[in-house]
PDB file of C-alpha atoms in Angstrom:
ATOM      1  CA  MET A   1      95.313 108.462 146.934  1.00 35.00           C
ATOM      2  CA  THR A   2      98.342 109.957 145.761  1.00 40.00           C
ATOM      3  CA  SER A   3     100.290 108.828 142.556  1.00 43.00           C
ATOM      4  CA  GLY A   4     103.768 109.163 143.943  1.00 47.00           C
ATOM      5  CA  VAL A   5     106.245 111.202 145.816  1.00 50.00           C
ATOM      6  CA  GLN A   6     105.530 114.959 145.169  1.00 62.00           C
ATOM      7  CA  GLN A   7     108.684 116.677 143.749  1.00 78.00           C
ATOM      8  CA  ASP A   8     109.111 120.408 142.555  1.00 89.00           C
ATOM      9  CA  ILE A   9     109.707 121.212 138.802  1.00 93.00           C
ATOM     10  CA  THR A  10     113.095 123.416 138.668  1.00 95.00           C
ATOM     11  CA  LEU A  11     114.139 125.360 135.642  1.00 95.00           C
ATOM     12  CA  GLN A  12     117.688 126.559 135.742  1.00 95.00           C
ATOM     13  CA  GLY A  13     118.828 128.748 133.073  1.00 95.00           C
ATOM     14  CA  VAL A  14     116.682 127.123 130.505  1.00 95.00           C
ATOM     15  CA  THR A  15     116.726 128.557 126.906  1.00 93.00           C
ATOM     16  CA  LYS A  16     115.302 126.974 123.612  1.00 93.00           C
ATOM     17  CA  SER A  17     116.177 127.993 120.185  1.00 92.00           C
ATOM     18  CA  PHE A  18     115.327 126.379 116.512  1.00 89.00           C
ATOM     19  CA  GLY A  19     116.873 126.517 113.300  1.00 81.00           C
ATOM     20  CA  ALA A  20     120.411 126.028 111.645  1.00 72.00           C
ATOM     21  CA  PRO A  21     123.298 127.741 113.427  1.00 75.00           C
ATOM     22  CA  GLY A  22     123.611 131.365 112.592  1.00 75.00           C
ATOM     23  CA  ARG A  23     119.895 131.570 111.794  1.00 80.00           C
ATOM     24  CA  GLN A  24     118.480 130.442 114.721  1.00 82.00           C
ATOM     25  CA  ILE A  25     115.299 131.654 116.347  1.00 87.00           C
ATOM     26  CA  GLU A  26     115.211 131.968 120.142  1.00 89.00           C
ATOM     27  CA  ALA A  27     111.791 130.442 121.342  1.00 91.00           C
ATOM     28  CA  VAL A  28     112.634 130.713 125.065  1.00 93.00           C
ATOM     29  CA  ALA A  29     114.942 133.287 126.690  1.00 93.00           C
ATOM     30  CA  PRO A  30     117.120 132.134 129.821  1.00 93.00           C
ATOM     31  CA  THR A  31     114.326 131.038 132.525  1.00 94.00           C
ATOM     32  CA  ASP A  32     114.546 130.494 136.006  1.00 95.00           C
ATOM     33  CA  LEU A  33     111.593 128.839 137.702  1.00 94.00           C
ATOM     34  CA  VAL A  34     110.629 126.586 140.799  1.00 94.00           C
ATOM     35  CA  LEU A  35     107.257 125.176 140.483  1.00 93.00           C
ATOM     36  CA  GLN A  36     105.848 123.827 143.671  1.00 91.00           C
ATOM     37  CA  ALA A  37     104.931 120.154 143.865  1.00 89.00           C
ATOM     38  CA  GLY A  38     101.188 119.464 144.072  1.00 87.00           C
ATOM     39  CA  SER A  39     100.504 122.910 142.706  1.00 91.00           C
ATOM     40  CA  MET A  40      98.774 123.979 139.309  1.00 92.00           C
ATOM     41  CA  THR A  41     100.770 126.488 137.500  1.00 95.00           C
ATOM     42  CA  ALA A  42      99.111 128.336 134.585  1.00 96.00           C
ATOM     43  CA  LEU A  43     101.423 129.791 131.729  1.00 96.00           C
ATOM     44  CA  VAL A  44      99.659 132.644 129.743  1.00 95.00           C
ATOM     45  CA  GLY A  45     100.842 134.820 127.109  1.00 92.00           C
ATOM     46  CA  PRO A  46     100.347 136.047 123.521  1.00 88.00           C
ATOM     47  CA  SER A  47     100.016 133.541 120.804  1.00 83.00           C
ATOM     48  CA  GLY A  48     103.577 132.287 119.527  1.00 84.00           C
ATOM     49  CA  CYS A  49     105.101 133.413 122.774  1.00 86.00           C
ATOM     50  CA  GLY A  50     106.801 129.960 123.699  1.00 87.00           C
ATOM     51  CA  LYS A  51     104.111 128.717 126.003  1.00 91.00           C
ATOM     52  CA  SER A  52     103.845 125.186 124.461  1.00 91.00           C
ATOM     53  CA  THR A  53     107.595 124.825 123.701  1.00 93.00           C
ATOM     54  CA  LEU A  54     107.988 125.708 127.488  1.00 94.00           C
ATOM     55  CA  LEU A  55     105.513 123.007 128.321  1.00 94.00           C
ATOM     56  CA  ARG A  56     107.296 120.549 125.890  1.00 92.00           C
ATOM     57  CA  LEU A  57     110.554 121.160 127.612  1.00 94.00           C
ATOM     58  CA  ILE A  58     109.144 120.122 130.885  1.00 94.00           C
ATOM     59  CA  SER A  59     107.584 117.117 129.237  1.00 92.00           C
ATOM     60  CA  GLY A  60     111.149 115.984 127.907  1.00 91.00           C
ATOM     61  CA  LEU A  61     109.781 116.006 124.421  1.00 89.00           C
ATOM     62  CA  GLU A  62     112.027 118.916 123.644  1.00 91.00           C
ATOM     63  CA  VAL A  63     115.460 119.277 124.991  1.00 93.00           C
ATOM     64  CA  PRO A  64     116.953 122.595 126.263  1.00 94.00           C
ATOM     65  CA  THR A  65     119.512 124.448 124.168  1.00 93.00           C
ATOM     66  CA  ARG A  66     120.990 125.582 127.382  1.00 94.00           C
ATOM     67  CA  GLY A  67     120.137 125.093 131.138  1.00 95.00           C
ATOM     68  CA  GLN A  68     118.554 122.002 132.791  1.00 95.00           C
ATOM     69  CA  ILE A  69     115.189 121.024 134.122  1.00 95.00           C
ATOM     70  CA  ARG A  70     114.584 118.509 137.133  1.00 93.00           C
ATOM     71  CA  ILE A  71     111.500 116.966 138.599  1.00 92.00           C
ATOM     72  CA  GLY A  72     113.066 116.317 142.115  1.00 88.00           C
ATOM     73  CA  THR A  73     115.939 114.509 141.186  1.00 88.00           C
ATOM     74  CA  GLU A  74     115.007 113.359 137.724  1.00 91.00           C
ATOM     75  CA  THR A  75     115.226 114.673 134.373  1.00 92.00           C
ATOM     76  CA  PRO A  76     111.996 115.112 132.467  1.00 92.00           C
ATOM     77  CA  ASP A  77     112.944 112.391 130.106  1.00 89.00           C
ATOM     78  CA  GLN A  78     113.682 109.857 133.157  1.00 89.00           C
ATOM     79  CA  LEU A  79     110.164 110.708 134.791  1.00 89.00           C
ATOM     80  CA  ARG A  80     108.692 110.307 131.252  1.00 85.00           C
ATOM     81  CA  ARG A  81     110.322 106.834 130.629  1.00 83.00           C
ATOM     82  CA  ARG A  82     108.919 105.540 133.752  1.00 83.00           C
ATOM     83  CA  ALA A  83     105.598 106.934 133.032  1.00 80.00           C
ATOM     84  CA  GLY A  84     105.334 109.571 135.820  1.00 86.00           C
ATOM     85  CA  LEU A  85     103.940 112.203 133.623  1.00 88.00           C
ATOM     86  CA  ALA A  86     101.224 112.592 131.149  1.00 87.00           C
ATOM     87  CA  VAL A  87     100.418 115.041 128.461  1.00 88.00           C
ATOM     88  CA  ALA A  88      96.982 116.190 127.077  1.00 85.00           C
ATOM     89  CA  PHE A  89      97.830 118.257 123.771  1.00 82.00           C
ATOM     90  CA  GLN A  90      95.474 120.412 121.831  1.00 77.00           C
ATOM     91  CA  ASP A  91      95.371 117.443 119.397  1.00 78.00           C
ATOM     92  CA  ALA A  92      93.859 114.570 121.128  1.00 80.00           C
ATOM     93  CA  ALA A  93      95.901 112.026 119.334  1.00 83.00           C
ATOM     94  CA  LEU A  94      93.470 109.033 120.019  1.00 90.00           C
ATOM     95  CA  LEU A  95      94.424 105.827 118.607  1.00 92.00           C
ATOM     96  CA  PRO A  96      91.798 105.445 115.727  1.00 94.00           C
ATOM     97  CA  TRP A  97      91.159 101.635 116.169  1.00 95.00           C
ATOM     98  CA  ARG A  98      90.573 101.945 119.803  1.00 95.00           C
ATOM     99  CA  THR A  99      87.351 102.697 121.336  1.00 95.00           C
ATOM    100  CA  VAL A 100      86.695 105.499 124.140  1.00 95.00           C
ATOM    101  CA  THR A 101      87.189 102.815 126.627  1.00 95.00           C
ATOM    102  CA  GLY A 102      90.170 101.574 124.921  1.00 94.00           C
ATOM    103  CA  ASN A 103      92.104 104.952 124.580  1.00 93.00           C
ATOM    104  CA  VAL A 104      91.220 105.836 128.393  1.00 93.00           C
ATOM    105  CA  ALA A 105      92.423 102.411 129.480  1.00 91.00           C
ATOM    106  CA  LEU A 106      95.642 102.994 127.279  1.00 88.00           C
ATOM    107  CA  GLY A 107      96.534 105.606 129.963  1.00 81.00           C
ATOM    108  CA  ARG A 108      96.655 102.897 132.639  1.00 82.00           C
ATOM    109  CA  SER A 109      98.257 100.261 130.760  1.00 82.00           C
ATOM    110  CA  LEU A 110     101.076 102.828 129.638  1.00 78.00           C
ATOM    111  CA  ALA A 111     101.697 103.889 133.035  1.00 74.00           C
ATOM    112  CA  HIS A 112     102.065 100.284 134.333  1.00 74.00           C
ATOM    113  CA  ARG A 113      98.784 100.576 136.147  1.00 80.00           C
ATOM    114  CA  PRO A 114      96.706  97.305 136.828  1.00 77.00           C
ATOM    115  CA  ARG A 115      93.375  97.024 134.782  1.00 82.00           C
ATOM    116  CA  ASP A 116      90.568  99.012 136.678  1.00 83.00           C
ATOM    117  CA  ARG A 117      87.339  99.077 134.717  1.00 89.00           C
ATOM    118  CA  ALA A 118      85.403 100.936 137.289  1.00 89.00           C
ATOM    119  CA  ALA A 119      87.908 103.842 137.437  1.00 86.00           C
ATOM    120  CA  VAL A 120      88.177 103.894 133.694  1.00 91.00           C
ATOM    121  CA  ALA A 121      84.200 104.077 133.618  1.00 92.00           C
ATOM    122  CA  GLU A 122      84.209 106.813 136.165  1.00 88.00           C
ATOM    123  CA  LEU A 123      86.669 109.055 134.358  1.00 87.00           C
ATOM    124  CA  ILE A 124      84.694 108.718 131.208  1.00 91.00           C
ATOM    125  CA  ARG A 125      81.451 109.706 133.040  1.00 89.00           C
ATOM    126  CA  LEU A 126      83.270 112.803 134.636  1.00 81.00           C
ATOM    127  CA  VAL A 127      84.393 114.002 131.050  1.00 82.00           C
ATOM    128  CA  GLY A 128      80.705 113.616 129.861  1.00 84.00           C
ATOM    129  CA  LEU A 129      81.351 110.695 127.627  1.00 91.00           C
ATOM    130  CA  SER A 130      78.906 108.109 129.213  1.00 93.00           C
ATOM    131  CA  GLY A 131      76.933 106.457 126.386  1.00 93.00           C
ATOM    132  CA  PHE A 132      80.128 106.742 123.875  1.00 95.00           C
ATOM    133  CA  GLU A 133      82.345 104.161 125.514  1.00 94.00           C
ATOM    134  CA  ARG A 134      82.072 101.724 122.417  1.00 95.00           C
ATOM    135  CA  HIS A 135      82.646 104.682 120.049  1.00 96.00           C
ATOM    136  CA  ARG A 136      85.827 105.267 117.917  1.00 96.00           C
ATOM    137  CA  PRO A 137      87.498 108.662 117.619  1.00 94.00           C
ATOM    138  CA  ALA A 138      86.067 109.003 113.968  1.00 94.00           C
ATOM    139  CA  GLU A 139      82.692 108.990 115.509  1.00 95.00           C
ATOM    140  CA  LEU A 140      83.282 111.653 117.900  1.00 91.00           C
ATOM    141  CA  SER A 141      83.211 115.325 117.637  1.00 86.00           C
ATOM    142  CA  GLY A 142      86.698 117.162 118.033  1.00 80.00           C
ATOM    143  CA  GLY A 143      85.469 118.510 121.797  1.00 79.00           C
ATOM    144  CA  MET A 144      84.490 114.896 122.687  1.00 86.00           C
ATOM    145  CA  ARG A 145      87.875 113.428 121.458  1.00 88.00           C
ATOM    146  CA  GLN A 146      89.530 116.025 123.669  1.00 83.00           C
ATOM    147  CA  ARG A 147      87.615 114.870 126.586  1.00 84.00           C
ATOM    148  CA  ALA A 148      88.701 111.308 126.091  1.00 89.00           C
ATOM    149  CA  ALA A 149      92.265 112.532 125.819  1.00 89.00           C
ATOM    150  CA  ILE A 150      92.112 114.270 129.310  1.00 86.00           C
ATOM    151  CA  ALA A 151      90.356 111.232 130.835  1.00 88.00           C
ATOM    152  CA  ARG A 152      93.306 108.992 129.318  1.00 90.00           C
ATOM    153  CA  ALA A 153      95.979 111.367 130.868  1.00 87.00           C
ATOM    154  CA  LEU A 154      94.271 111.171 134.243  1.00 86.00           C
ATOM    155  CA  ALA A 155      93.970 107.377 133.835  1.00 85.00           C
ATOM    156  CA  GLY A 156      97.417 106.782 134.510  1.00 81.00           C
ATOM    157  CA  LEU A 157      97.599 108.502 138.045  1.00 80.00           C
ATOM    158  CA  PRO A 158     100.427 110.948 136.869  1.00 85.00           C
ATOM    159  CA  GLU A 159     102.935 112.343 139.163  1.00 86.00           C
ATOM    160  CA  LEU A 160     103.000 115.170 136.581  1.00 90.00           C
ATOM    161  CA  LEU A 161     100.143 116.573 134.395  1.00 90.00           C
ATOM    162  CA  LEU A 162     100.691 118.664 131.284  1.00 92.00           C
ATOM    163  CA  LEU A 163      98.003 120.348 129.797  1.00 92.00           C
ATOM    164  CA  ASP A 164      98.302 122.204 126.614  1.00 90.00           C
ATOM    165  CA  GLU A 165      94.961 124.066 125.845  1.00 86.00           C
ATOM    166  CA  PRO A 166      93.020 121.158 126.908  1.00 80.00           C
ATOM    167  CA  PHE A 167      89.655 122.686 126.629  1.00 77.00           C
ATOM    168  CA  GLY A 168      90.044 124.643 123.528  1.00 72.00           C
ATOM    169  CA  ALA A 169      87.874 122.302 121.449  1.00 66.00           C
ATOM    170  CA  VAL A 170      84.955 121.969 123.647  1.00 71.00           C
ATOM    171  CA  ASP A 171      82.032 124.266 123.862  1.00 75.00           C
ATOM    172  CA  GLU A 172      81.526 126.908 126.786  1.00 80.00           C
ATOM    173  CA  LEU A 173      78.999 124.885 128.849  1.00 79.00           C
ATOM    174  CA  THR A 174      81.241 121.818 128.879  1.00 76.00           C
ATOM    175  CA  ARG A 175      84.272 123.664 129.387  1.00 79.00           C
ATOM    176  CA  ASP A 176      82.838 125.296 132.480  1.00 82.00           C
ATOM    177  CA  ARG A 177      81.687 121.921 133.738  1.00 77.00           C
ATOM    178  CA  LEU A 178      85.385 120.521 132.817  1.00 77.00           C
ATOM    179  CA  ASN A 179      86.662 123.329 135.040  1.00 82.00           C
ATOM    180  CA  THR A 180      84.708 122.404 137.882  1.00 82.00           C
ATOM    181  CA  GLU A 181      84.770 118.603 137.938  1.00 76.00           C
ATOM    182  CA  LEU A 182      88.432 118.030 136.528  1.00 75.00           C
ATOM    183  CA  PRO A 183      90.706 119.784 139.197  1.00 80.00           C
ATOM    184  CA  PRO A 184      89.558 117.688 141.979  1.00 77.00           C
ATOM    185  CA  LEU A 185      90.711 114.696 140.174  1.00 73.00           C
ATOM    186  CA  TRP A 186      94.319 115.649 139.817  1.00 74.00           C
ATOM    187  CA  GLU A 187      94.273 116.978 143.128  1.00 75.00           C
ATOM    188  CA  ALA A 188      93.012 113.935 144.611  1.00 71.00           C
ATOM    189  CA  ARG A 189      95.840 112.028 143.124  1.00 69.00           C
ATOM    190  CA  GLY A 190      98.534 114.574 144.325  1.00 74.00           C
ATOM    191  CA  ALA A 191      99.679 115.484 140.692  1.00 82.00           C
ATOM    192  CA  THR A 192     101.485 118.530 140.030  1.00 90.00           C
ATOM    193  CA  ALA A 193      99.995 120.156 137.064  1.00 92.00           C
ATOM    194  CA  VAL A 194     100.812 122.671 134.323  1.00 94.00           C
ATOM    195  CA  LEU A 195      98.052 124.336 132.085  1.00 94.00           C
ATOM    196  CA  VAL A 196      99.017 126.469 129.043  1.00 94.00           C
ATOM    197  CA  THR A 197      95.733 128.372 128.224  1.00 92.00           C
ATOM    198  CA  HIS A 198      94.870 131.618 126.342  1.00 89.00           C
ATOM    199  CA  SER A 199      91.997 132.213 128.747  1.00 91.00           C
ATOM    200  CA  VAL A 200      92.787 134.388 131.599  1.00 94.00           C
ATOM    201  CA  ALA A 201      89.775 133.551 133.628  1.00 93.00           C
ATOM    202  CA  GLU A 202      90.277 129.947 133.102  1.00 93.00           C
ATOM    203  CA  ALA A 203      93.912 130.383 134.525  1.00 95.00           C
ATOM    204  CA  VAL A 204      92.682 132.356 137.408  1.00 96.00           C
ATOM    205  CA  ARG A 205      90.205 129.507 138.218  1.00 94.00           C
ATOM    206  CA  LEU A 206      92.101 126.412 137.933  1.00 93.00           C
ATOM    207  CA  SER A 207      95.669 127.730 139.080  1.00 93.00           C
ATOM    208  CA  ASP A 208      97.674 128.464 142.257  1.00 94.00           C
ATOM    209  CA  ARG A 209     100.109 130.523 140.331  1.00 96.00           C
ATOM    210  CA  ILE A 210     100.204 132.170 136.864  1.00 97.00           C
ATOM    211  CA  ILE A 211     103.379 132.676 135.187  1.00 96.00           C
ATOM    212  CA  VAL A 212     102.709 135.584 132.509  1.00 96.00           C
ATOM    213  CA  LEU A 213     105.213 135.432 129.578  1.00 94.00           C
ATOM    214  CA  THR A 214     106.378 137.934 127.144  1.00 93.00           C
ATOM    215  CA  PRO A 215     106.124 137.878 123.303  1.00 91.00           C
ATOM    216  CA  ARG A 216     108.645 135.583 121.933  1.00 87.00           C
ATOM    217  CA  PRO A 217     111.157 134.818 123.030  1.00 89.00           C
ATOM    218  CA  ALA A 218     109.509 133.807 126.211  1.00 91.00           C
ATOM    219  CA  ARG A 219     110.479 135.503 129.419  1.00 92.00           C
ATOM    220  CA  VAL A 220     108.771 135.525 132.664  1.00 94.00           C
ATOM    221  CA  ALA A 221     106.838 138.884 132.610  1.00 94.00           C
ATOM    222  CA  ALA A 222     104.728 138.355 135.847  1.00 94.00           C
ATOM    223  CA  ASP A 223     104.515 135.650 138.552  1.00 96.00           C
ATOM    224  CA  ILE A 224     101.133 136.211 140.289  1.00 97.00           C
ATOM    225  CA  ALA A 225      99.806 133.975 143.182  1.00 96.00           C
ATOM    226  CA  VAL A 226      96.232 132.954 143.062  1.00 96.00           C
ATOM    227  CA  THR A 227      95.369 132.818 146.790  1.00 93.00           C
ATOM    228  CA  LEU A 228      91.604 131.969 146.269  1.00 93.00           C
ATOM    229  CA  ALA A 229      89.988 129.439 148.342  1.00 90.00           C
ATOM    230  CA  ARG A 230      89.313 125.769 146.932  1.00 86.00           C
ATOM    231  CA  PRO A 231      86.886 124.650 145.679  1.00 86.00           C
ATOM    232  CA  ARG A 232      86.397 127.492 143.379  1.00 88.00           C
ATOM    233  CA  THR A 233      82.804 127.639 143.862  1.00 88.00           C
ATOM    234  CA  ALA A 234      80.236 130.030 141.805  1.00 90.00           C
ATOM    235  CA  GLU A 235      80.685 132.400 144.873  1.00 93.00           C
ATOM    236  CA  VAL A 236      84.362 132.382 144.634  1.00 93.00           C
ATOM    237  CA  LEU A 237      84.138 133.172 140.809  1.00 93.00           C
ATOM    238  CA  ALA A 238      81.674 135.962 141.351  1.00 94.00           C
ATOM    239  CA  SER A 239      84.023 137.675 143.956  1.00 96.00           C
ATOM    240  CA  ASP A 240      85.711 140.742 143.798  1.00 96.00           C
ATOM    241  CA  ALA A 241      89.116 138.852 144.682  1.00 96.00           C
ATOM    242  CA  PHE A 242      88.408 136.872 141.524  1.00 96.00           C
ATOM    243  CA  ARG A 243      88.090 139.964 139.076  1.00 96.00           C
ATOM    244  CA  ALA A 244      91.067 141.577 140.869  1.00 97.00           C
ATOM    245  CA  ILE A 245      93.339 138.577 139.916  1.00 97.00           C
ATOM    246  CA  CYS A 246      91.775 138.485 136.406  1.00 96.00           C
ATOM    247  CA  ALA A 247      92.506 142.184 135.980  1.00 96.00           C
ATOM    248  CA  GLN A 248      95.989 141.967 137.246  1.00 96.00           C
ATOM    249  CA  VAL A 249      96.993 139.131 134.927  1.00 96.00           C
ATOM    250  CA  SER A 250      95.152 141.110 132.099  1.00 95.00           C
ATOM    251  CA  GLN A 251      97.287 144.205 132.769  1.00 94.00           C
ATOM    252  CA  ALA A 252     100.560 142.328 132.835  1.00 93.00           C
ATOM    253  CA  LEU A 253      99.614 140.854 129.343  1.00 92.00           C
ATOM    254  CA  ARG A 254      98.889 144.386 128.332  1.00 88.00           C
ATOM    255  CA  LEU A 255     101.763 146.139 129.679  1.00 84.00           C
ATOM    256  CA  HIS A 256     104.253 143.483 128.073  1.00 72.00           C
ATOM    257  CA  GLN A 257     102.455 143.148 124.669  1.00 69.00           C
ATOM    258  CA  VAL A 258     102.868 147.015 124.569  1.00 46.00           C
ATOM    259  CA  SER A 259     106.691 147.144 125.933  1.00 45.00           C
ATOM    260  CA  GLU A 260     107.499 144.728 123.074  1.00 45.00           C
ATOM    261  CA  GLY A 261     105.848 146.760 120.415  1.00 43.00           C
ATOM    262  CA  ILE A 262     102.700 144.749 119.887  1.00 42.00           C
ATOM    263  CA  PRO A 263      99.526 146.544 120.035  1.00 42.00           C
ATOM    264  CA  ALA A 264      97.369 145.785 123.096  1.00 40.00           C
ATOM    265  CA  GLN A 265      93.957 144.290 122.140  1.00 38.00           C
TER     266      GLN A 265
END
């Protein structure tokens, strides 16, 4: 079941600066991008390069200093106001007085979706929180809170799903399972997704396209297509093709770190 009409995300001459006039810091340099409807795009780059700022611009939570962003014919703010997009940030930002079930169900009510206890329960199961449905955020670990936040974002059947380091607070085994089980959820809903991650392997595993960004101000350093078959099975992840794309992304990161005067790791 799709969540709505699929629409491309178009950035035209988008820049973002912070600070007072005359002392502004440019976070995002002029950027032109078209992200294809129904695809997953990963944004990777060094810490502080502007990845999350770019994601917040796409979400409408930040306004470009110059340029414009459109999701189809709508602005991000218009899409957000009609609950067509959902964001899962590094900070889970769960409501402390609500249980796990209540927080996940909130994603449906905010998106003006009818109550569906079965759908909420299934999402809770998929993110590995079965047995914790009645627990409140203070009773959960950081990783568990993050998983609940991801389930809440998916519960509203968003047309646009924005993920800012969503698996950073979970252990490796859980991260691996979520990387396997969650993509079919947003794919089945026809959602367009944008992922910010520091993990090259995760970017290659999850995405159809990887945008490598330079150190601040963020510029597009490389635009890499991920042509691996889906689903991304263990065999795909062990393939020479997977390793080759990881190497291509890593090389682009190293190249532009050095070119900007930042030592390669």
